[in-house]
Coordinates of C-alpha atoms in Angstrom, one line a residue:
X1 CA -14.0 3.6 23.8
X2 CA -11.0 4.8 25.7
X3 CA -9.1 1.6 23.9
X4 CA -10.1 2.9 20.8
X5 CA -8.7 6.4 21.4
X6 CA -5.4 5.6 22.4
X7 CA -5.2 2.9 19.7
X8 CA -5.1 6.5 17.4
X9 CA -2.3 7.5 18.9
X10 CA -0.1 4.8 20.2
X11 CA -1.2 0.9 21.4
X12 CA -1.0 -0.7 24.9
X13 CA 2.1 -1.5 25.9
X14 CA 3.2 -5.2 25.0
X15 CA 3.3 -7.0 21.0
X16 CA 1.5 -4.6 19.1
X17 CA 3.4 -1.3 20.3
X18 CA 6.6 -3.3 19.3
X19 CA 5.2 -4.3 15.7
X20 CA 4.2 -0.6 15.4
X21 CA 7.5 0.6 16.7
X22 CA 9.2 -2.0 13.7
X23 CA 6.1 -0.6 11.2
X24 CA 7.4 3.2 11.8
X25 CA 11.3 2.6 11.3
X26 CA 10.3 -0.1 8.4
X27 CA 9.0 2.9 6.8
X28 CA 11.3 5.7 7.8
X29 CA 13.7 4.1 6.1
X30 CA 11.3 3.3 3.0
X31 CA 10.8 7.0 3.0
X32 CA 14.5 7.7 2.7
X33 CA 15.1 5.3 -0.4
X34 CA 11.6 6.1 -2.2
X35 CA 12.7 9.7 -2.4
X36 CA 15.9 9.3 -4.0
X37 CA 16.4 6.3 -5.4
X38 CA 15.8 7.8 -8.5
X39 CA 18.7 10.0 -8.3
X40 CA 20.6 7.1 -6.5
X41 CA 20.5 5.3 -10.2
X42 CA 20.8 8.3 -12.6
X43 CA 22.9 10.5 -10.6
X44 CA 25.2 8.1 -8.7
X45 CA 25.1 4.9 -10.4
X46 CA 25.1 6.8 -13.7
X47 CA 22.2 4.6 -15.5
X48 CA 19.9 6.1 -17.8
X49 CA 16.9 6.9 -17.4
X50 CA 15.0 4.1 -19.7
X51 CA 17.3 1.6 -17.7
X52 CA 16.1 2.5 -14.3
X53 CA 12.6 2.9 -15.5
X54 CA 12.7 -0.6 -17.3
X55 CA 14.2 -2.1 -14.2
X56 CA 11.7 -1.1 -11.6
X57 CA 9.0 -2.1 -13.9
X58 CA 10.6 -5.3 -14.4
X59 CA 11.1 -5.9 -10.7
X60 CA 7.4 -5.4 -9.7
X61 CA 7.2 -8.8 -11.6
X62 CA 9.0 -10.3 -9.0
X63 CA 6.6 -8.6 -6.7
X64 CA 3.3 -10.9 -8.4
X65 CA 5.4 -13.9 -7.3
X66 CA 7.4 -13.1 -4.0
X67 CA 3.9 -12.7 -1.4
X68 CA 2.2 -16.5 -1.9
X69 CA 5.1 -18.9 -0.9
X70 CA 6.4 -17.0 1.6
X71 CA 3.3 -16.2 3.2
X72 CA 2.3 -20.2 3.0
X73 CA 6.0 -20.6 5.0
X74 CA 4.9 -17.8 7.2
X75 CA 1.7 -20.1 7.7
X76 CA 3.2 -23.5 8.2
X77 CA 6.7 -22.4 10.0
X78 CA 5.8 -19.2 12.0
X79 CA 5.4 -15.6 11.1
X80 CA 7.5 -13.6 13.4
X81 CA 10.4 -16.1 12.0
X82 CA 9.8 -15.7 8.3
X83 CA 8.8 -12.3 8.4
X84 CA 11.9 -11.0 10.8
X85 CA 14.5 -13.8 7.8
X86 CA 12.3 -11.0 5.1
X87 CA 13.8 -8.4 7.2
X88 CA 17.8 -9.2 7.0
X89 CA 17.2 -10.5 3.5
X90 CA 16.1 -6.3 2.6
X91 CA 19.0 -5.2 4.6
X92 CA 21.2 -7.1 3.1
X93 CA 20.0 -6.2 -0.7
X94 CA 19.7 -2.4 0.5
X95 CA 23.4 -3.0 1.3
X96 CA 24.1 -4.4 -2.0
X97 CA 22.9 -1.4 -3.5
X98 CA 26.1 0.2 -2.6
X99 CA 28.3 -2.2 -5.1
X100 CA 26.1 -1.7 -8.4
X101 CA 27.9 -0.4 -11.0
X102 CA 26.1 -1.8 -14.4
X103 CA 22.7 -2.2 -15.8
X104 CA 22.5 -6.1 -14.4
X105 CA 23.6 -5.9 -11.0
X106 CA 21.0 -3.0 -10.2
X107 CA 18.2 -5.5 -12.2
X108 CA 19.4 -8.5 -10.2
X109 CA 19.4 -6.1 -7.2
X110 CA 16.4 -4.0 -7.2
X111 CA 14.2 -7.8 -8.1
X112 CA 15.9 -8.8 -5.1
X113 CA 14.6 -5.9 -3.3
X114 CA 10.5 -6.1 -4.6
X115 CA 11.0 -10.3 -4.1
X116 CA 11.5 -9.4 -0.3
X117 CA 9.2 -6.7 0.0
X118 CA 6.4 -8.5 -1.3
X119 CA 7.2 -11.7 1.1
X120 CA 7.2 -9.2 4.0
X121 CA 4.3 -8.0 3.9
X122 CA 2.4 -11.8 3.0
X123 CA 4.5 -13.1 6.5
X124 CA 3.7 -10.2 8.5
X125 CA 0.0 -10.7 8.1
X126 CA -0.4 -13.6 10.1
X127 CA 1.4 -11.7 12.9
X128 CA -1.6 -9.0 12.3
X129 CA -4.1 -11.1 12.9
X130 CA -3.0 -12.8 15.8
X131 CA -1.3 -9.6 18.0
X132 CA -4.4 -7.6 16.2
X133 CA -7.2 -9.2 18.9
X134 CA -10.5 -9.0 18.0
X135 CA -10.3 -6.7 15.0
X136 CA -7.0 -7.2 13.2
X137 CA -8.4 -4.7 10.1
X138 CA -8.3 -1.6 12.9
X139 CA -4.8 -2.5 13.9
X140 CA -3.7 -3.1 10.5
X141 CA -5.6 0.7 10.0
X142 CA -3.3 1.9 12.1
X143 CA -0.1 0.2 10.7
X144 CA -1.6 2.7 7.5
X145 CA -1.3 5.6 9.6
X146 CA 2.1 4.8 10.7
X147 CA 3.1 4.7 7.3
X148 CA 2.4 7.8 6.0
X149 CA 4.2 9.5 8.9
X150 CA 7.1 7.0 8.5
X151 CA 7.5 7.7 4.8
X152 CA 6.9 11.3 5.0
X153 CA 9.3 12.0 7.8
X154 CA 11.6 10.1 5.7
X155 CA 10.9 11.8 2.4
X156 CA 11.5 14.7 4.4
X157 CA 14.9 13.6 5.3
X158 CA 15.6 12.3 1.9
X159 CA 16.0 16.5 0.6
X160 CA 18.8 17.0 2.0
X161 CA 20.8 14.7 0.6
X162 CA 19.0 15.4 -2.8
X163 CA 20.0 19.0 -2.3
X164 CA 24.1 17.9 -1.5
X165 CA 23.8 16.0 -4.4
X166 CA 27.2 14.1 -4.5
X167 CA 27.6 10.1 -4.1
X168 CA 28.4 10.4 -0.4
X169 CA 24.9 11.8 0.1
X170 CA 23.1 9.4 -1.8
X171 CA 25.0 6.5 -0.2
X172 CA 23.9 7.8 3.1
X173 CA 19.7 7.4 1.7
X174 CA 20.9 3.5 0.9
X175 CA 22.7 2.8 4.0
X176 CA 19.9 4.4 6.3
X177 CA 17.4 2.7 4.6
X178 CA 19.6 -0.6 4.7
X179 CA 20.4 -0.4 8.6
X180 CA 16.2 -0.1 9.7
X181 CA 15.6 -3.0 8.0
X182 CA 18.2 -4.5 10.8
X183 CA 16.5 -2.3 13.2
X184 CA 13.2 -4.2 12.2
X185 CA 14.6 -7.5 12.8
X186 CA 15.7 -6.6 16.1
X187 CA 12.4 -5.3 17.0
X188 CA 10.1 -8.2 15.3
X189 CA 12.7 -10.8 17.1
X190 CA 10.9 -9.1 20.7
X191 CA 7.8 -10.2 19.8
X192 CA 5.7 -13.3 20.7
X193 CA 6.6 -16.7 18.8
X194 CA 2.8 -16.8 16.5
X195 CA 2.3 -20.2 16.3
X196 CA 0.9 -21.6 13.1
X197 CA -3.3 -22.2 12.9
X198 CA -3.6 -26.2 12.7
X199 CA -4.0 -26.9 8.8
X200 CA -7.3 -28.9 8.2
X201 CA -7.0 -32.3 7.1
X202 CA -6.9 -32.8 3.2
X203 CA -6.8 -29.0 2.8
X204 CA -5.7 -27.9 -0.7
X205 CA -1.7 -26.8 -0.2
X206 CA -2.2 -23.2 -2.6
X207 CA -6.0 -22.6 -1.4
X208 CA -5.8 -19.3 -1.8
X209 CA -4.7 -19.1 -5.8
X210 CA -7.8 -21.9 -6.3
X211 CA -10.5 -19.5 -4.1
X212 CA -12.1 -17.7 -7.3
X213 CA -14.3 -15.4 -5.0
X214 CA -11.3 -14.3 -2.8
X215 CA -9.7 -13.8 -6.3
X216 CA -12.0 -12.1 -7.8
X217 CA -12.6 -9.7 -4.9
X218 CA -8.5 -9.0 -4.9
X219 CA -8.9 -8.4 -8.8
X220 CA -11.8 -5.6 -8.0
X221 CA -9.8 -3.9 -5.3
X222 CA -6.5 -4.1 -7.4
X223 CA -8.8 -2.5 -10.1
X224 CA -10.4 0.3 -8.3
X225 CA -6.6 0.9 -6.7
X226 CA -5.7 2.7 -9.6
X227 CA -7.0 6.0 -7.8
X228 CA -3.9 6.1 -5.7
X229 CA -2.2 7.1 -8.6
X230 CA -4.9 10.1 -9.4
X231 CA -3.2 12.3 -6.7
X232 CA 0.3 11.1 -7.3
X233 CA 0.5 11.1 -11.6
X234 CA -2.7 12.1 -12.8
X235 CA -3.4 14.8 -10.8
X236 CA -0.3 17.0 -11.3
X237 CA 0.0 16.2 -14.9
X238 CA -3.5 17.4 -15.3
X239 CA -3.0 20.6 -13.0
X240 CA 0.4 21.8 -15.0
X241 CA -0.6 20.9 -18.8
X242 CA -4.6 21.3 -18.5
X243 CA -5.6 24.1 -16.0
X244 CA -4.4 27.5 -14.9
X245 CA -4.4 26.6 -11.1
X246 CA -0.7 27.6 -9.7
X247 CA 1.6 24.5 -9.3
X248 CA 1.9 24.7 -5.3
X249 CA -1.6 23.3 -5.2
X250 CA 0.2 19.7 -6.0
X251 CA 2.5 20.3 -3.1
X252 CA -0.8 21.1 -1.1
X253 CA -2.9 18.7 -2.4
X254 CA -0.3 15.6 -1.6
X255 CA 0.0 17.4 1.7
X256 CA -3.9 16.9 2.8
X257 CA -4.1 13.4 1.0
X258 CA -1.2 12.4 3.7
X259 CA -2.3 14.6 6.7
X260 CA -5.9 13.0 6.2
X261 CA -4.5 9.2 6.2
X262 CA -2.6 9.7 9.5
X263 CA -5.3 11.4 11.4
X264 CA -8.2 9.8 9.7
X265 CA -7.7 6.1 8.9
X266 CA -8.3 4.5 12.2
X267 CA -11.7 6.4 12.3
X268 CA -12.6 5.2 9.3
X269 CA -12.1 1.4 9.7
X270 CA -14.4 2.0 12.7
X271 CA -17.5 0.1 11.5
X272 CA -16.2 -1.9 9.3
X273 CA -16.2 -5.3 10.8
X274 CA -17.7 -7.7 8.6
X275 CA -17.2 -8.4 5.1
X276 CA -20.9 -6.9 4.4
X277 CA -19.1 -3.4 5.7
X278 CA -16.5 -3.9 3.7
X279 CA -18.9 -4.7 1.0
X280 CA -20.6 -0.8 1.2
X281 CA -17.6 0.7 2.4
X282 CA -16.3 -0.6 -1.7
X283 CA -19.4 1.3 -2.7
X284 CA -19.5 4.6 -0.6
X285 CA -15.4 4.7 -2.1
X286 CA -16.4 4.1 -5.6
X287 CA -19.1 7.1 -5.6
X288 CA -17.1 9.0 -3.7
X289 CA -14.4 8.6 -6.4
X290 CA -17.0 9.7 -9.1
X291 CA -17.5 12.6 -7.2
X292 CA -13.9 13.5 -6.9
X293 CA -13.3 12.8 -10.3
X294 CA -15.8 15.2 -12.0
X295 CA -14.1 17.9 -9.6
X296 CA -10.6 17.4 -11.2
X297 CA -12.6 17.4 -14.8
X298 CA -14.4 20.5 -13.7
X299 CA -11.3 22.5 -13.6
X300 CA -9.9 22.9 -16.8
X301 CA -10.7 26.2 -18.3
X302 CA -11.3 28.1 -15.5
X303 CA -9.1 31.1 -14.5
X304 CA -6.6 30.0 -12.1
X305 CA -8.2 31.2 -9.1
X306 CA -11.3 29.1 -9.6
X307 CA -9.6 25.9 -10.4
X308 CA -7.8 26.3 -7.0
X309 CA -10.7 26.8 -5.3
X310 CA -11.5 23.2 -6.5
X311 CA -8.2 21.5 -5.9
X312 CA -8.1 21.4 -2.1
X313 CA -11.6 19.9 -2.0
X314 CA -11.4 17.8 -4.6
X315 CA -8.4 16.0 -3.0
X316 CA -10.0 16.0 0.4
X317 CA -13.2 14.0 -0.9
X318 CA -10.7 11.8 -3.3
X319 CA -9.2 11.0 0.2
X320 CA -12.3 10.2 1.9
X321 CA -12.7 7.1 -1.2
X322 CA -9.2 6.2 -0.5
X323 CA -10.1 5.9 3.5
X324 CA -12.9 4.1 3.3
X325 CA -11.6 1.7 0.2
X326 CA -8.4 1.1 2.5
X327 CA -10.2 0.4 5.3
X328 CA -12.6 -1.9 3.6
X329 CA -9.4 -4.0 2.1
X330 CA -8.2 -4.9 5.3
X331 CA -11.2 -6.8 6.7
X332 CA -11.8 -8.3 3.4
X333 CA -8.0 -9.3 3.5
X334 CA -8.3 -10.8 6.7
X335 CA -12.5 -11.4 7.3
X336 CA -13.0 -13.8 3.6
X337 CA -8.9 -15.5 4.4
X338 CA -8.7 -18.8 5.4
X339 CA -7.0 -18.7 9.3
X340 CA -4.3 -21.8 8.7
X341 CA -3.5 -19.6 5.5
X342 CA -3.4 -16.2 6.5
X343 CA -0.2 -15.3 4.9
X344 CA -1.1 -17.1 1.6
X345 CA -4.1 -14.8 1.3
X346 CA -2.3 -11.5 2.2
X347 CA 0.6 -12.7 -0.7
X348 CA -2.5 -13.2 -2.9
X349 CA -4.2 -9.7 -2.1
X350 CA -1.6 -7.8 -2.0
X351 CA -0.9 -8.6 -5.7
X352 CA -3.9 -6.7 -6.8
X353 CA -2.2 -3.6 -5.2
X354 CA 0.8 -4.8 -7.4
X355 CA -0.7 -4.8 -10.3
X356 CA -2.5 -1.3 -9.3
X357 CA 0.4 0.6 -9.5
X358 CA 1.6 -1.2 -12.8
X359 CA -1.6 -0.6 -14.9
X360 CA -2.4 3.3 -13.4
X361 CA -0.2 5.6 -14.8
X362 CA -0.5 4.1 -18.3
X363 CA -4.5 4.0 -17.9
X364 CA -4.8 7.3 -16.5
X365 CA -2.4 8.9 -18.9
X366 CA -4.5 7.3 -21.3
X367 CA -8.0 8.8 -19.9
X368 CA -7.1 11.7 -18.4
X369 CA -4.4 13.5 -19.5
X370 CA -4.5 12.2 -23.4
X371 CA -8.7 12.0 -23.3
X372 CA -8.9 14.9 -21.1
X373 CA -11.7 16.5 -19.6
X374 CA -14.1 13.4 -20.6
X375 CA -11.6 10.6 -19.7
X376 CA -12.1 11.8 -15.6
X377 CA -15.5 11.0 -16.1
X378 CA -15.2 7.5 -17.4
X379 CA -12.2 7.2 -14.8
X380 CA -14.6 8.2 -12.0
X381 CA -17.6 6.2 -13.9
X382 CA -15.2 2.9 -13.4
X383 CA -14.2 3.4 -9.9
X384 CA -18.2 3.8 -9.2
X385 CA -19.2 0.6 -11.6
X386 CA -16.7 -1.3 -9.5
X387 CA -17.7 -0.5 -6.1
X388 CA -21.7 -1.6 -7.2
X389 CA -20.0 -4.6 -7.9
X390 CA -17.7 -5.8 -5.3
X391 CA -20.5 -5.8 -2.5
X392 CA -22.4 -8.4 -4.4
X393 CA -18.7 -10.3 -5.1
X394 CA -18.1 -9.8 -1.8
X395 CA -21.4 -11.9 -0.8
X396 CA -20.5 -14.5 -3.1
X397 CA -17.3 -15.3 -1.4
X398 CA -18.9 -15.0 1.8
X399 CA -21.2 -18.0 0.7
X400 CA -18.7 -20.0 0.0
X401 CA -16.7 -20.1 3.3
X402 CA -16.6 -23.1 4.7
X403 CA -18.1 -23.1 8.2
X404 CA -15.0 -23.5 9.9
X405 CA -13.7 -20.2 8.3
X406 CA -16.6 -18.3 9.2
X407 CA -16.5 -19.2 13.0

């Protein structure tokens, strides 16, 4: 128990306090360029608007294909190797950013950018589960937590260069997040060689893209991630054009979502150690959404006094789905993954994440902001349909493990 609690605030001293140290500048620095890259390419690069927005949605392409090769390399030649190379090859790029000028050098350079990121995250997962001891889906729970105090102390740091608003100021957001990524590689290069799990003999090369039930299960998750984008797009839209609550509640509402993922998310993994957890954790999210949902639906109409009572609360038990859904995707990620191809499988789930935050906005503009008031309830319907059916996917990939997986 005592293990537990500290793991909430910081790890034991050793590998995992240095990955967590390399997780929080990672993301301090992802903080920094999240917030004002925007700006960084209209403002100071002088792109239009429809170029920057075409680009990045071009470039999470390149995030579909970046996470399964390099996390087979991360498999076969090490992790803390390939993952630290993902490292200096972001810094670098970051660094590039500085040079752009025209429309193709910021597409060639902001692919570059989602390439790496996406091959980070499929190297570092094999890292995970061996520095992550018995329950690598805790740890990795944690990593969660990190983030959100990374990025938002980041963010935070991000305003006042928004608030200078010259070139200077914005090359400042590029160049600090270029020089963490070095500060990353420094740190990952500390830790512990990982060596590679022994591949079996005659084992299929790409066994991840042929495992239709780990597939299938990364499609469902990808699917029901669409609510990260209710608090972020749908939410605020909805709150400004549809109800008569006063705007601050979307500054307020972020605010808890965040505050509740930092404090929260390790408690929430807790219990979650098999696949079959996973599998009602999925379900307890998807209701949870529906209830959520139907609150956000619930407020248009009212006087604005009454729909902020609803806000708060309504974002506080969307969070609770979110928890429990995040939670529940690590130890799938990890519990239904092949050890010798650990990273292959995180490249492979983490691309229903990418394809999450391509198909949200459009789908939830759709339902909820063009549909309106019924469009949250087939939005919360869907999140609930899914999570009745991943526990029974989930059981279906659990089946077909072979027995030396499931040892």
């Amino acid at each position: 128990m005592q293990e537990k609690r500290r793991l909430d605030l910081i790890p034991d001293k050793g590998p995992r306090r240095v990955l967590a140290a390399a997780q929080l500048v990672n993301n301090f620095g992802n903080g920094l360029f999240m917030t004002g890259q925007a700006l960084f390419f209209t403002r100071s690069v002088g792109l239009p608007v429809s170029q920057v927005a075409f680009g990045l949605g071009v470039s999470a392409l390149f995030g579909l294909v970046g996470g399964v090769p390099v996390g087979r390399l991360a498999d076969r030649r090490g992790s803390r190797e390939t993952y630290t190379m993902t490292m200096f090859v972001q810094g670098f790029t970051a660094t590039a950013l500085v040079f752009v000028h025209s429309f193709v050098a910021f597409l060639v350079a902001v692919c570059l950018i989602q390439f790496a990121q996406a091959a980070s995250l499929a190297a570092r997962g094999p890292m995970i589960r061996a520095l992550g001891g018995d329950n690598p889906a805790q740890f990795r729970a944690y990593l969660r937590s990190l983030t959100n105090v990374g990025i938002t102390v980041g963010g935070a740091a991000a305003t006042a260069a928004i608030q200078i608003d010259t070139r200077p100021a914005y090359l400042t957001l590029v160049l600090g997040d270029a020089a963490t990524f070095f500060v990353c590689a420094a740190l990952v290069s500390r830790l512990p060689h990982v060596a590679p799990v022994p591949e079996p003999a005659q084992a299929n090369r790409w066994i991840a893209l042929r495992d239709l039930p780990y597939l299938s299960v990364t499609v469902l998750d990808g699917l029901m991630g669409m609510q990260y984008a209710v608090l972020v797009f749908a939410l605020p839209l909805w709150l400004v054009g549809d109800t008569h609550a006063p705007r601050w509640f979307i500054s307020a509402a972020l605010l808890t979502n965040t505050l509740m993922c930092v404090l929260l998310q390790v408690r929430a993994s807790r219990g979650i150690d098999t696949a079959d957890d996973a599998g009602r954790a999925m379900r307890r999210a998807g209701l949870t959404f529906l209830f959520s949902t139907a609150l956000f639906a619930m407020m248009e109409g009212l006087p604005g006094w009454a729909a902020g009572l609803i806000v708060l609360p309504a974002a506080a038990i969307h969070t609770v789905g979110e928890l429990w859904q995040a939670s529940a995707g690590f130890e799938l990620s990890y519990g239904l993954a092949a050890p010798h191809a650990q990273g292959q499988y995180t490249g492979v789930y983490n691309m229903g994440f990418v394809f999450a935050n391509a198909v949200g906005p459009p789908v939830l503009g759709a339902l909820c902001i063009t549909w309106g008031r019924p469009g949250w309830f087939v939005l919360g319907a869907i999140f609930a349909s899914l999570g009745l059916v991943i526990p029974g996917v989930v059981k279906w990939a659990e089946c077909t493990r072979p027995a030396s997986e499931t040892a």
